[in-house]
């Protein structure tokens, strides 16, 4: 890894961290839809996930699993919030695991994030009916799109490298 790529990872983690911080501690500024459980618990799961994103290229699968686990545990205990952190953290993790891991490990990361998405859909208290839960789950399709984009860019990067060789 180059210094530049480490710096980019830290900047991405800082930007996502700033958004998550505003979502938790200043919802009127950043506009989180609703918060479940104590703000400190939500922020704690976000902070662990942000730490994982800071080292995402060095440990892509571990980063995705940590994001999925930290958010899932908080949601199991308190219920799932809606807002920036629920969206941004898994999307960045999904892109990263697909872009920097071989296909098998990338699929493991996607499965961890998929289970997290299912848990979010189940534990989100806003949807009242089964139909509403299904429609809500479509909101997390950017996780799959992020993974597909990462997989495509990894394949392209490997192809171009092979052409140069």
mmCIF file of C-alpha atoms in Angstrom:
data_model
loop_
_atom_site.group_PDB
_atom_site.id
_atom_site.type_symbol
_atom_site.label_atom_id
_atom_site.label_comp_id
_atom_site.label_asym_id
_atom_site.label_seq_id
_atom_site.Cartn_x
_atom_site.Cartn_y
_atom_site.Cartn_z
ATOM 1 C CA UNK A 1 0.000 0.000 0.000
ATOM 2 C CA UNK A 2 1.170 3.485 -0.796
ATOM 3 C CA UNK A 3 0.986 6.456 1.510
ATOM 4 C CA UNK A 4 -1.562 7.966 -0.823
ATOM 5 C CA UNK A 5 -3.909 4.970 -0.556
ATOM 6 C CA UNK A 6 -3.584 4.990 3.237
ATOM 7 C CA UNK A 7 -4.376 8.693 3.250
ATOM 8 C CA UNK A 8 -7.416 8.122 1.019
ATOM 9 C CA UNK A 9 -8.664 5.413 3.392
ATOM 10 C CA UNK A 10 -8.256 7.735 6.364
ATOM 11 C CA UNK A 11 -10.061 10.563 4.554
ATOM 12 C CA UNK A 12 -12.948 8.264 3.605
ATOM 13 C CA UNK A 13 -13.170 7.030 7.207
ATOM 14 C CA UNK A 14 -13.051 10.630 8.481
ATOM 15 C CA UNK A 15 -15.794 11.830 6.121
ATOM 16 C CA UNK A 16 -18.052 8.892 6.939
ATOM 17 C CA UNK A 17 -17.197 9.372 10.612
ATOM 18 C CA UNK A 18 -18.179 13.029 10.478
ATOM 19 C CA UNK A 19 -21.499 12.120 8.886
ATOM 20 C CA UNK A 20 -22.159 9.415 11.476
ATOM 21 C CA UNK A 21 -21.222 11.766 14.312
ATOM 22 C CA UNK A 22 -23.607 14.440 13.054
ATOM 23 C CA UNK A 23 -26.334 11.853 12.575
ATOM 24 C CA UNK A 24 -26.056 10.670 16.182
ATOM 25 C CA UNK A 25 -25.281 13.851 18.093
ATOM 26 C CA UNK A 26 -26.878 16.519 15.876
ATOM 27 C CA UNK A 27 -29.807 14.837 14.107
ATOM 28 C CA UNK A 28 -31.492 18.176 13.427
ATOM 29 C CA UNK A 29 -28.426 19.173 11.361
ATOM 30 C CA UNK A 30 -27.879 15.937 9.462
ATOM 31 C CA UNK A 31 -31.421 14.645 9.427
ATOM 32 C CA UNK A 32 -31.387 11.074 10.717
ATOM 33 C CA UNK A 33 -34.818 9.541 10.265
ATOM 34 C CA UNK A 34 -35.007 7.910 13.677
ATOM 35 C CA UNK A 35 -32.655 6.654 16.341
ATOM 36 C CA UNK A 36 -33.281 3.490 18.339
ATOM 37 C CA UNK A 37 -31.563 2.822 21.616
ATOM 38 C CA UNK A 38 -29.121 5.086 23.414
ATOM 39 C CA UNK A 39 -27.156 7.442 21.204
ATOM 40 C CA UNK A 40 -23.924 6.240 22.835
ATOM 41 C CA UNK A 41 -24.626 2.659 21.718
ATOM 42 C CA UNK A 42 -25.380 3.728 18.152
ATOM 43 C CA UNK A 43 -22.273 5.899 18.097
ATOM 44 C CA UNK A 44 -20.186 3.065 19.558
ATOM 45 C CA UNK A 45 -21.177 0.692 16.757
ATOM 46 C CA UNK A 46 -20.511 3.446 14.225
ATOM 47 C CA UNK A 47 -17.092 4.173 15.765
ATOM 48 C CA UNK A 48 -16.042 0.511 15.588
ATOM 49 C CA UNK A 49 -17.187 0.389 11.964
ATOM 50 C CA UNK A 50 -15.339 3.594 11.105
ATOM 51 C CA UNK A 51 -12.172 2.144 12.627
ATOM 52 C CA UNK A 52 -12.591 -0.894 10.375
ATOM 53 C CA UNK A 53 -12.978 1.368 7.344
ATOM 54 C CA UNK A 54 -9.725 3.131 8.219
ATOM 55 C CA UNK A 55 -7.838 -0.112 7.493
ATOM 56 C CA UNK A 56 -10.164 -1.354 4.774
ATOM 57 C CA UNK A 57 -7.576 -1.952 2.038
ATOM 58 C CA UNK A 58 -5.147 -3.792 4.286
ATOM 59 C CA UNK A 59 -7.847 -6.059 5.708
ATOM 60 C CA UNK A 60 -10.854 -5.914 3.354
ATOM 61 C CA UNK A 61 -12.674 -9.039 4.526
ATOM 62 C CA UNK A 62 -12.043 -8.327 8.188
ATOM 63 C CA UNK A 63 -13.240 -4.760 7.654
ATOM 64 C CA UNK A 64 -16.517 -5.925 6.096
ATOM 65 C CA UNK A 65 -17.083 -8.510 8.830
ATOM 66 C CA UNK A 66 -16.356 -5.987 11.593
ATOM 67 C CA UNK A 67 -18.804 -3.481 10.060
ATOM 68 C CA UNK A 68 -21.495 -6.161 9.716
ATOM 69 C CA UNK A 69 -20.909 -7.495 13.234
ATOM 70 C CA UNK A 70 -20.708 -4.136 15.032
ATOM 71 C CA UNK A 71 -23.896 -2.836 13.448
ATOM 72 C CA UNK A 72 -25.744 -6.147 13.814
ATOM 73 C CA UNK A 73 -24.968 -6.490 17.519
ATOM 74 C CA UNK A 74 -26.217 -2.996 18.245
ATOM 75 C CA UNK A 75 -29.361 -3.644 16.220
ATOM 76 C CA UNK A 76 -30.021 -6.948 17.983
ATOM 77 C CA UNK A 77 -29.945 -5.226 21.353
ATOM 78 C CA UNK A 78 -31.691 -1.915 20.611
ATOM 79 C CA UNK A 79 -33.330 -2.115 17.189
ATOM 80 C CA UNK A 80 -32.145 -0.649 13.900
ATOM 81 C CA UNK A 81 -31.968 3.089 13.240
ATOM 82 C CA UNK A 82 -32.375 4.708 9.859
ATOM 83 C CA UNK A 83 -29.903 7.235 8.551
ATOM 84 C CA UNK A 84 -26.537 7.955 7.020
ATOM 85 C CA UNK A 85 -24.485 5.411 8.986
ATOM 86 C CA UNK A 86 -26.800 2.529 8.144
ATOM 87 C CA UNK A 87 -26.319 3.391 4.470
ATOM 88 C CA UNK A 88 -22.712 4.572 4.108
ATOM 89 C CA UNK A 89 -20.828 2.099 6.304
ATOM 90 C CA UNK A 90 -22.057 -1.112 4.610
ATOM 91 C CA UNK A 91 -21.795 0.348 1.093
ATOM 92 C CA UNK A 92 -18.128 1.302 1.566
ATOM 93 C CA UNK A 93 -17.407 -2.082 3.177
ATOM 94 C CA UNK A 94 -19.139 -3.958 0.333
ATOM 95 C CA UNK A 95 -17.233 -2.048 -2.344
ATOM 96 C CA UNK A 96 -13.937 -2.616 -0.548
ATOM 97 C CA UNK A 97 -14.289 -6.352 0.004
ATOM 98 C CA UNK A 98 -15.198 -6.888 -3.652
ATOM 99 C CA UNK A 99 -12.464 -4.597 -4.974
ATOM 100 C CA UNK A 100 -9.564 -5.931 -2.880
ATOM 101 C CA UNK A 101 -10.292 -9.595 -2.140
ATOM 102 C CA UNK A 102 -10.380 -12.644 -4.389
ATOM 103 C CA UNK A 103 -13.872 -13.692 -5.426
ATOM 104 C CA UNK A 104 -14.398 -16.370 -2.752
ATOM 105 C CA UNK A 105 -13.411 -14.094 0.133
ATOM 106 C CA UNK A 106 -15.384 -11.244 -1.424
ATOM 107 C CA UNK A 107 -18.488 -13.439 -1.439
ATOM 108 C CA UNK A 108 -17.956 -14.231 2.243
ATOM 109 C CA UNK A 109 -17.885 -10.492 2.943
ATOM 110 C CA UNK A 110 -21.016 -9.967 0.865
ATOM 111 C CA UNK A 111 -22.808 -12.714 2.800
ATOM 112 C CA UNK A 112 -21.872 -11.106 6.121
ATOM 113 C CA UNK A 113 -23.218 -7.773 4.878
ATOM 114 C CA UNK A 114 -26.320 -9.473 3.454
ATOM 115 C CA UNK A 115 -27.109 -11.047 6.836
ATOM 116 C CA UNK A 116 -26.613 -7.609 8.391
ATOM 117 C CA UNK A 117 -29.078 -6.144 5.858
ATOM 118 C CA UNK A 118 -31.661 -8.805 6.674
ATOM 119 C CA UNK A 119 -31.250 -8.106 10.361
ATOM 120 C CA UNK A 120 -31.670 -4.386 9.737
ATOM 121 C CA UNK A 121 -34.901 -5.047 7.845
ATOM 122 C CA UNK A 122 -36.233 -7.226 10.657
ATOM 123 C CA UNK A 123 -35.176 -4.915 13.515
ATOM 124 C CA UNK A 124 -36.237 -1.609 11.905
ATOM 125 C CA UNK A 125 -39.296 -0.542 13.925
ATOM 126 C CA UNK A 126 -40.703 1.862 11.318
ATOM 127 C CA UNK A 127 -42.216 -0.615 8.799
ATOM 128 C CA UNK A 128 -45.438 -2.016 10.243
ATOM 129 C CA UNK A 129 -46.352 -4.751 7.766
ATOM 130 C CA UNK A 130 -44.548 -7.526 5.903
ATOM 131 C CA UNK A 131 -44.969 -5.575 2.661
ATOM 132 C CA UNK A 132 -43.398 -2.511 4.263
ATOM 133 C CA UNK A 133 -40.440 -4.608 5.498
ATOM 134 C CA UNK A 134 -39.893 -5.991 1.977
ATOM 135 C CA UNK A 135 -40.030 -2.505 0.457
ATOM 136 C CA UNK A 136 -37.663 -1.227 3.141
ATOM 137 C CA UNK A 137 -35.149 -3.940 2.316
ATOM 138 C CA UNK A 138 -34.874 -2.534 -1.216
ATOM 139 C CA UNK A 139 -33.377 0.591 0.332
ATOM 140 C CA UNK A 140 -30.236 -1.401 1.120
ATOM 141 C CA UNK A 141 -29.726 -2.581 -2.467
ATOM 142 C CA UNK A 142 -26.845 -0.066 -2.763
ATOM 143 C CA UNK A 143 -24.830 -2.578 -0.690
ATOM 144 C CA UNK A 144 -25.125 -5.071 -3.536
ATOM 145 C CA UNK A 145 -24.492 -2.349 -6.115
ATOM 146 C CA UNK A 146 -21.358 -1.278 -4.216
ATOM 147 C CA UNK A 147 -20.161 -4.883 -4.156
ATOM 148 C CA UNK A 148 -20.803 -5.307 -7.889
ATOM 149 C CA UNK A 149 -18.953 -2.077 -8.671
ATOM 150 C CA UNK A 150 -15.990 -3.191 -6.574
ATOM 151 C CA UNK A 151 -15.953 -6.618 -8.256
ATOM 152 C CA UNK A 152 -16.061 -5.013 -11.694
ATOM 153 C CA UNK A 153 -13.241 -2.592 -10.915
ATOM 154 C CA UNK A 154 -11.101 -5.387 -9.450
ATOM 155 C CA UNK A 155 -11.599 -7.499 -12.565
ATOM 156 C CA UNK A 156 -10.759 -4.538 -14.776
ATOM 157 C CA UNK A 157 -7.671 -3.661 -12.728
ATOM 158 C CA UNK A 158 -6.404 -7.262 -12.961
ATOM 159 C CA UNK A 159 -7.109 -7.364 -16.701
ATOM 160 C CA UNK A 160 -5.206 -4.135 -17.348
ATOM 161 C CA UNK A 161 -2.308 -5.362 -15.223
ATOM 162 C CA UNK A 162 -2.144 -8.561 -17.245
ATOM 163 C CA UNK A 163 -2.191 -6.604 -20.504
ATOM 164 C CA UNK A 164 0.785 -4.539 -19.309
ATOM 165 C CA UNK A 165 2.710 -7.675 -18.419
#
